[in-house]
XYZ file of C-alpha atoms in Angstrom:
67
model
C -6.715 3.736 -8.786
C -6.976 1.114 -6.567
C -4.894 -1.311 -9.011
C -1.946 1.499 -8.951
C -1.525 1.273 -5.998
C -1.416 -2.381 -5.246
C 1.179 -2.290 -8.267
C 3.188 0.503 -6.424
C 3.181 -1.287 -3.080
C 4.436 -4.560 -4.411
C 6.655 -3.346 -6.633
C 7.885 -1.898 -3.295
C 8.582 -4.609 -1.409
C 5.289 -3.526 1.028
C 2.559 -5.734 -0.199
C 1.805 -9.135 -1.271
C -0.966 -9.524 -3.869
C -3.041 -12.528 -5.304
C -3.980 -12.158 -8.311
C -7.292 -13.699 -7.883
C -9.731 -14.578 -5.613
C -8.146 -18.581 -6.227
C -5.051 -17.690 -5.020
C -5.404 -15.225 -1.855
C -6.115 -18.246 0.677
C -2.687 -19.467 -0.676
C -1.192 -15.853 -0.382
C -2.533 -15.534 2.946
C -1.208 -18.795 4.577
C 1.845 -17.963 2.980
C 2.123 -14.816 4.713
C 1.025 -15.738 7.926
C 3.331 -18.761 8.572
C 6.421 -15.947 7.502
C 6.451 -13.920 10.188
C 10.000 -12.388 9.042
C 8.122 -11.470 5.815
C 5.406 -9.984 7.031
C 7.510 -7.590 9.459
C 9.907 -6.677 6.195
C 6.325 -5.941 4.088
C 5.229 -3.549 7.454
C 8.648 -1.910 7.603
C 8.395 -1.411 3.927
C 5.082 0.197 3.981
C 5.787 2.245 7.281
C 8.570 3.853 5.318
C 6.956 4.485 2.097
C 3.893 6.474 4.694
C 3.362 9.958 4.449
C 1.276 10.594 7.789
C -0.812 13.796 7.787
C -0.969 13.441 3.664
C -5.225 13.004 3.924
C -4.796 16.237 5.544
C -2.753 18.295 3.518
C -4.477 16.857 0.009
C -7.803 18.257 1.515
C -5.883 22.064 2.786
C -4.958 22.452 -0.766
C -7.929 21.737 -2.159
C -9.458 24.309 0.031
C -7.389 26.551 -1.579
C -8.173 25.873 -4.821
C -11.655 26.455 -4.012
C -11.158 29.782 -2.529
C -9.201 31.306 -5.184
């Protein structure tokens, strides 16, 4: 699950990923001497946000349950 959505999120534009543990230091620094790419990634993921979904997924699974 977790993989999905790492794959959705930087297919997206939202995320940066390392593939492994060798390269995140890399990835990081990277990131944090962008600052222009790290506020496109956040505006990215900000518009790909559903806020209130936790909340909703859980109401309809009441539902289920009661029927």
């Amino acid at each position: 699950q977790e993989t999905r959505n790492a794959d959705y999120l930087t297919s997206r534009g939202a995320a940066a990923r390392a593939r492994d543990l060798s390269e995140l230091g890399d990835t990081v620094s990277v990131l944090l001497g962008d600052p222009g790419r790290l506020e496109e990634l956040s505006r990215r993921a900000k518009a790909l946000g559903q806020p209130g979904s936790a909340r909703l997924g859980a109401a309809e699974i009441l539902k289920l349950l009661e029927s």
